[in-house]
Tab-separated table of C-alpha atoms and ligand atoms in Angstrom:
chain	number	residue	atom	x	y	z
M	20	MET	CA	-18.429	71.321	7.978
M	21	SER	CA	-18.997	69.360	11.182
M	22	GLY	CA	-22.125	67.452	12.128
M	23	GLU	CA	-22.775	70.026	14.823
M	24	ALA	CA	-22.710	72.871	12.290
M	25	GLU	CA	-25.046	70.887	10.020
M	26	LYS	CA	-27.450	70.368	12.918
M	27	ARG	CA	-27.383	74.106	13.529
M	28	VAL	CA	-28.213	75.113	9.927
M	29	ALA	CA	-31.040	72.561	9.755
M	30	ALA	CA	-32.448	73.723	13.097
M	31	GLU	CA	-32.191	77.389	12.118
M	32	ALA	CA	-34.055	76.679	8.869
M	33	ALA	CA	-36.800	74.949	10.856
M	34	ALA	CA	-37.099	77.931	13.209
M	35	GLU	CA	-37.906	80.062	10.143
M	36	LEU	CA	-40.989	77.905	9.444
M	37	VAL	CA	-42.600	78.947	12.718
M	38	GLU	CA	-45.062	81.864	12.666
M	39	ASP	CA	-46.335	84.220	15.312
M	40	GLY	CA	-49.086	82.774	17.511
M	41	MET	CA	-48.318	79.135	16.739
M	42	VAL	CA	-48.550	76.216	19.140
M	43	VAL	CA	-45.232	74.408	18.781
M	44	GLY	CA	-44.068	70.928	19.787
M	45	LEU	CA	-40.411	70.771	20.734
M	46	GLY	CA	-38.502	67.514	20.273
M	47	THR	CA	-35.483	66.279	22.149
M	48	GLY	CA	-31.783	65.942	21.365
M	49	SER	CA	-28.681	67.766	20.250
M	50	THR	CA	-30.247	69.064	17.017
M	51	VAL	CA	-33.265	70.427	18.860
M	52	ALA	CA	-30.791	72.108	21.234
M	53	PHE	CA	-29.845	74.368	18.295
M	54	LEU	CA	-33.521	74.991	17.493
M	55	LEU	CA	-34.414	76.487	20.872
M	56	PRO	CA	-32.209	79.615	20.784
M	57	ALA	CA	-33.000	80.110	17.090
M	58	LEU	CA	-36.700	80.025	17.879
M	59	ALA	CA	-36.345	82.314	20.885
M	60	ALA	CA	-34.334	84.782	18.795
M	61	ARG	CA	-37.299	85.242	16.458
M	62	GLY	CA	-39.188	86.994	19.250
M	63	LEU	CA	-42.547	85.439	18.342
M	64	SER	CA	-45.463	84.894	20.673
M	65	LEU	CA	-45.570	81.081	20.912
M	66	ARG	CA	-47.037	78.397	23.133
M	67	CYS	CA	-44.641	75.441	23.317
M	68	VAL	CA	-44.834	71.900	24.647
M	69	ALA	CA	-41.626	69.983	25.322
M	70	THR	CA	-41.140	66.248	24.784
M	71	SER	CA	-38.694	65.861	27.665
M	72	PRO	CA	-37.725	67.575	30.911
M	73	ARG	CA	-34.358	68.535	29.414
M	74	THR	CA	-35.985	70.254	26.455
M	75	ALA	CA	-38.434	71.996	28.793
M	76	ASP	CA	-35.566	73.309	30.935
M	77	ALA	CA	-33.506	74.416	27.943
M	78	ALA	CA	-36.487	76.076	26.267
M	79	ARG	CA	-37.424	78.028	29.392
M	80	GLU	CA	-33.799	79.072	29.810
M	81	VAL	CA	-33.852	80.845	26.434
M	82	GLY	CA	-37.205	82.453	27.230
M	83	LEU	CA	-39.682	80.223	25.392
M	84	ARG	CA	-43.088	79.727	27.024
M	85	VAL	CA	-43.454	76.023	27.819
M	86	GLU	CA	-46.818	74.616	28.862
M	87	ALA	CA	-47.984	71.223	30.085
M	88	PHE	CA	-49.350	68.871	27.430
M	89	GLU	CA	-52.781	68.507	28.982
M	90	SER	CA	-55.275	70.999	27.618
M	91	ILE	CA	-53.449	71.593	24.334
M	92	ASP	CA	-54.827	69.090	21.827
M	93	ARG	CA	-52.976	69.970	18.621
M	94	PHE	CA	-49.862	71.689	17.347
M	95	ASP	CA	-49.409	73.928	14.345
M	96	VAL	CA	-45.946	72.495	14.009
M	97	ALA	CA	-43.651	70.096	15.844
M	98	ILE	CA	-39.907	70.018	15.213
M	99	ASP	CA	-37.660	67.144	16.211
M	100	GLY	CA	-34.489	65.259	15.357
M	101	ALA	CA	-34.027	61.684	14.133
M	102	ASP	CA	-31.481	58.904	14.431
M	103	GLN	CA	-32.091	57.368	11.003
M	104	ILE	CA	-33.980	58.643	7.944
M	105	ALA	CA	-34.748	56.012	5.299
M	106	PRO	CA	-35.189	56.870	1.583
M	107	ASP	CA	-38.906	55.979	1.811
M	108	GLY	CA	-39.400	58.357	4.751
M	109	TRP	CA	-39.420	55.929	7.669
M	110	LEU	CA	-37.586	57.292	10.707
M	111	VAL	CA	-35.926	55.724	13.694
M	112	LYS	CA	-36.137	57.923	16.763
M	113	GLY	CA	-35.484	57.468	20.462
M	114	GLY	CA	-31.715	57.609	20.717
M	115	GLY	CA	-32.451	60.167	23.409
M	116	ALA	CA	-35.113	57.885	24.943
M	117	ALA	CA	-37.964	60.349	24.334
M	118	HIS	CA	-39.641	58.606	21.389
M	119	THR	CA	-42.979	57.914	23.082
M	120	ARG	CA	-43.641	61.524	23.949
M	121	GLU	CA	-42.145	62.572	20.616
M	122	LYS	CA	-44.559	60.326	18.725
M	123	VAL	CA	-47.583	61.618	20.661
M	124	VAL	CA	-46.540	65.177	19.834
M	125	ALA	CA	-45.767	64.379	16.179
M	126	ALA	CA	-49.150	62.706	15.750
M	127	ALA	CA	-50.909	65.789	17.133
M	128	ALA	CA	-49.054	68.173	14.814
M	129	ASP	CA	-50.446	69.607	11.593
M	130	ARG	CA	-46.862	69.720	10.368
M	131	PHE	CA	-44.081	67.504	11.732
M	132	VAL	CA	-40.661	68.781	10.710
M	133	VAL	CA	-37.548	66.642	11.144
M	134	VAL	CA	-34.147	68.291	11.487
M	135	ALA	CA	-30.902	66.372	11.080
M	136	ASP	CA	-27.304	66.458	9.991
M	137	SER	CA	-26.087	64.579	6.928
M	138	SER	CA	-25.127	61.461	8.916
M	139	LYS	CA	-28.800	60.597	9.526
M	140	PRO	CA	-30.044	59.569	6.054
M	141	VAL	CA	-29.437	55.804	5.628
M	142	ASP	CA	-29.931	53.361	2.758
M	143	ALA	CA	-32.016	51.096	4.962
M	144	ILE	CA	-33.087	51.162	8.577
M	145	ARG	CA	-30.983	49.046	10.886
M	146	ALA	CA	-31.100	48.009	14.529
M	147	PRO	CA	-31.300	49.150	17.212
M	148	VAL	CA	-34.892	50.368	17.300
M	149	PRO	CA	-35.618	52.101	20.623
M	150	LEU	CA	-38.450	50.809	22.777
M	151	GLU	CA	-40.282	52.090	25.828
M	152	LEU	CA	-41.566	49.190	27.929
M	153	LEU	CA	-43.869	48.980	30.932
M	154	ARG	CA	-41.913	48.064	34.072
M	155	TYR	CA	-44.813	45.752	34.982
M	156	GLY	CA	-44.040	42.390	33.392
M	157	LEU	CA	-40.774	43.653	31.931
M	158	ALA	CA	-39.017	40.251	31.799
M	159	ALA	CA	-42.040	38.677	30.083
M	160	THR	CA	-42.233	41.507	27.561
M	161	LEU	CA	-38.527	41.130	26.759
M	162	ARG	CA	-39.010	37.376	26.366
M	163	GLU	CA	-41.944	37.920	24.013
M	164	LEU	CA	-39.925	40.394	21.947
M	165	GLY	CA	-37.078	37.882	21.708
M	166	THR	CA	-34.339	40.205	20.562
M	167	ALA	CA	-34.491	43.211	22.849
M	168	GLU	CA	-32.504	44.461	25.782
M	169	VAL	CA	-32.890	47.162	28.395
M	170	ARG	CA	-30.602	50.076	27.523
M	171	ALA	CA	-27.761	50.113	30.032
M	172	GLY	CA	-27.258	53.310	31.979
M	173	THR	CA	-30.459	54.948	30.720
M	174	PRO	CA	-32.927	56.075	33.366
M	175	ASP	CA	-36.612	55.282	33.077
M	176	SER	CA	-38.724	57.627	30.992
M	177	PRO	CA	-40.455	60.532	32.771
M	178	ASP	CA	-43.571	58.350	32.542
M	179	GLY	CA	-41.917	55.622	34.624
M	180	ASN	CA	-41.189	53.103	31.863
M	181	ALA	CA	-38.010	51.229	30.976
M	182	ILE	CA	-36.011	52.217	27.893
M	183	ALA	CA	-34.854	49.280	25.786
M	184	ASP	CA	-33.728	48.510	22.246
M	185	TYR	CA	-34.943	45.975	19.718
M	186	THR	CA	-31.830	44.424	18.226
M	187	GLY	CA	-33.233	41.874	15.780
M	188	GLU	CA	-33.888	41.864	12.039
M	189	ILE	CA	-35.644	44.896	10.580
M	190	GLY	CA	-36.989	43.719	7.212
M	191	ASP	CA	-40.083	45.725	6.291
M	192	PRO	CA	-40.360	48.635	8.789
M	193	ALA	CA	-44.170	48.662	8.577
M	194	ALA	CA	-44.354	44.957	9.438
M	195	LEU	CA	-41.867	45.354	12.271
M	196	ALA	CA	-43.731	48.403	13.605
M	197	ALA	CA	-46.961	46.390	13.650
M	198	ARG	CA	-45.259	43.448	15.324
M	199	LEU	CA	-43.672	45.613	18.036
M	200	SER	CA	-46.954	47.458	18.683
M	201	ALA	CA	-48.765	44.151	19.066
M	202	VAL	CA	-46.627	42.985	22.000
M	203	PRO	CA	-48.385	43.749	25.307
M	204	GLY	CA	-46.080	45.810	27.507
M	205	VAL	CA	-44.581	47.754	24.599
M	206	VAL	CA	-45.598	51.324	25.334
M	207	GLU	CA	-44.096	52.613	22.085
M	208	HIS	CA	-41.319	51.948	19.609
M	209	GLY	CA	-39.073	54.335	17.741
M	210	LEU	CA	-40.224	53.555	14.187
M	211	PHE	CA	-42.039	56.620	12.816
M	212	PRO	CA	-43.988	56.076	9.566
M	213	PRO	CA	-43.636	58.428	6.591
M	214	SER	CA	-47.285	59.433	7.045
M	215	LEU	CA	-46.327	61.279	10.256
M	216	VAL	CA	-43.603	63.334	8.594
M	217	SER	CA	-44.276	66.548	6.670
M	218	ASP	CA	-40.778	67.899	6.056
M	219	VAL	CA	-37.218	66.703	6.537
M	220	LEU	CA	-34.491	69.360	6.732
M	221	ILE	CA	-31.000	67.912	6.399
M	222	GLY	CA	-27.936	70.049	6.958
M	223	ARG	CA	-25.348	69.378	4.246
M	224	GLY	CA	-22.282	71.518	4.702
M	225	ASP	CA	-23.677	75.009	5.106
M	226	THR	CA	-26.800	74.329	3.037
M	227	VAL	CA	-30.080	72.651	3.901
M	228	GLU	CA	-31.674	69.891	1.847
M	229	HIS	CA	-35.467	70.137	2.181
M	230	ARG	CA	-37.454	66.923	1.600
M	231	SER	CA	-41.243	67.225	1.799
Y	301	5RP	C1	-34.672	61.579	21.120
Y	301	5RP	C2	-34.636	61.504	19.643
Y	301	5RP	C3	-33.716	62.431	18.950
Y	301	5RP	O1	-34.457	63.279	18.146
Y	301	5RP	C4	-32.746	61.618	18.123
Y	301	5RP	O2	-32.068	60.725	18.986
Y	301	5RP	C5	-31.743	62.514	17.413
Y	301	5RP	O3	-30.944	63.139	18.358
Y	301	5RP	P1	-29.793	64.154	17.946
Y	301	5RP	O4	-30.451	65.377	17.416
Y	301	5RP	O5	-29.063	64.383	19.243
Y	301	5RP	O6	-28.921	63.482	16.924
Y	301	5RP	O7	-35.314	60.745	19.008
Y	301	5RP	O8	-35.503	60.587	21.648
C-alpha cells in the first residue's frame, strides 16, 4: 500500500476520535488533507481552528466551520501530521512550515493526535529541524545558531517570520530543544516533546498502529 493510502487510513481513524460539539485543532500537510473530508463526512457540529491558511481554505471547502484562534482558548482535540516520530515520542514537525502555529494549537489541546504513514517513525531524530525566525536580526540569529539556513523557496510564515532549518547535530532532543529556544530571535522550533502528544496513529498497509 502506498504512503498516500497509509496517510488516508491514519487520518480516517483520527476522524473517528472526534465527537459532536468538540472544538478541534486542524494541523497542516498532506496527511491532514485526508482528515478534512473524513471529518466533514461525519456530519458533526464542530468548531475548528486551522494552523495554516491552506488548511483553513481546504477545511471550509469541505464544509467545516473554521474560526479565528482568538477567543477560543482550548481544544478538545487537535490532529496533525509529523515529519519524524522517534521511539521515545519526540516529534519533528514543520516540513510544511507551520510548526509554530501547530505547537500553539497542540499545547492548547486536551488531546493531541498525530497521524502519519509508516515512513515517519525513525530510530533517532535527524536534521533538519525546522525553525521559524524573526526577520528582525535574522543574520545575527542565524550566526548565533551556527548551523542553520533559511529554507530556499519557502515564503514567510503567515505571522511574517522566516522559515529556516537547523542542520547541525541532534544529540539529546530535549537539550537541543532547550538550546534552540534559548536563542533570541527563534520564534519556535519543530521539536515537539512527548509530553505534548496523546496518541500517534500510524498507517501500516491498510491497518492503523495506535500508540498512546
Ligand atoms: C507542517 C507539518 C506537517 O504535519 C508535517 O510536515 C507532515 O506533513 P505530511 O502530512 O505532508 O507528511 O509539520 O508544518
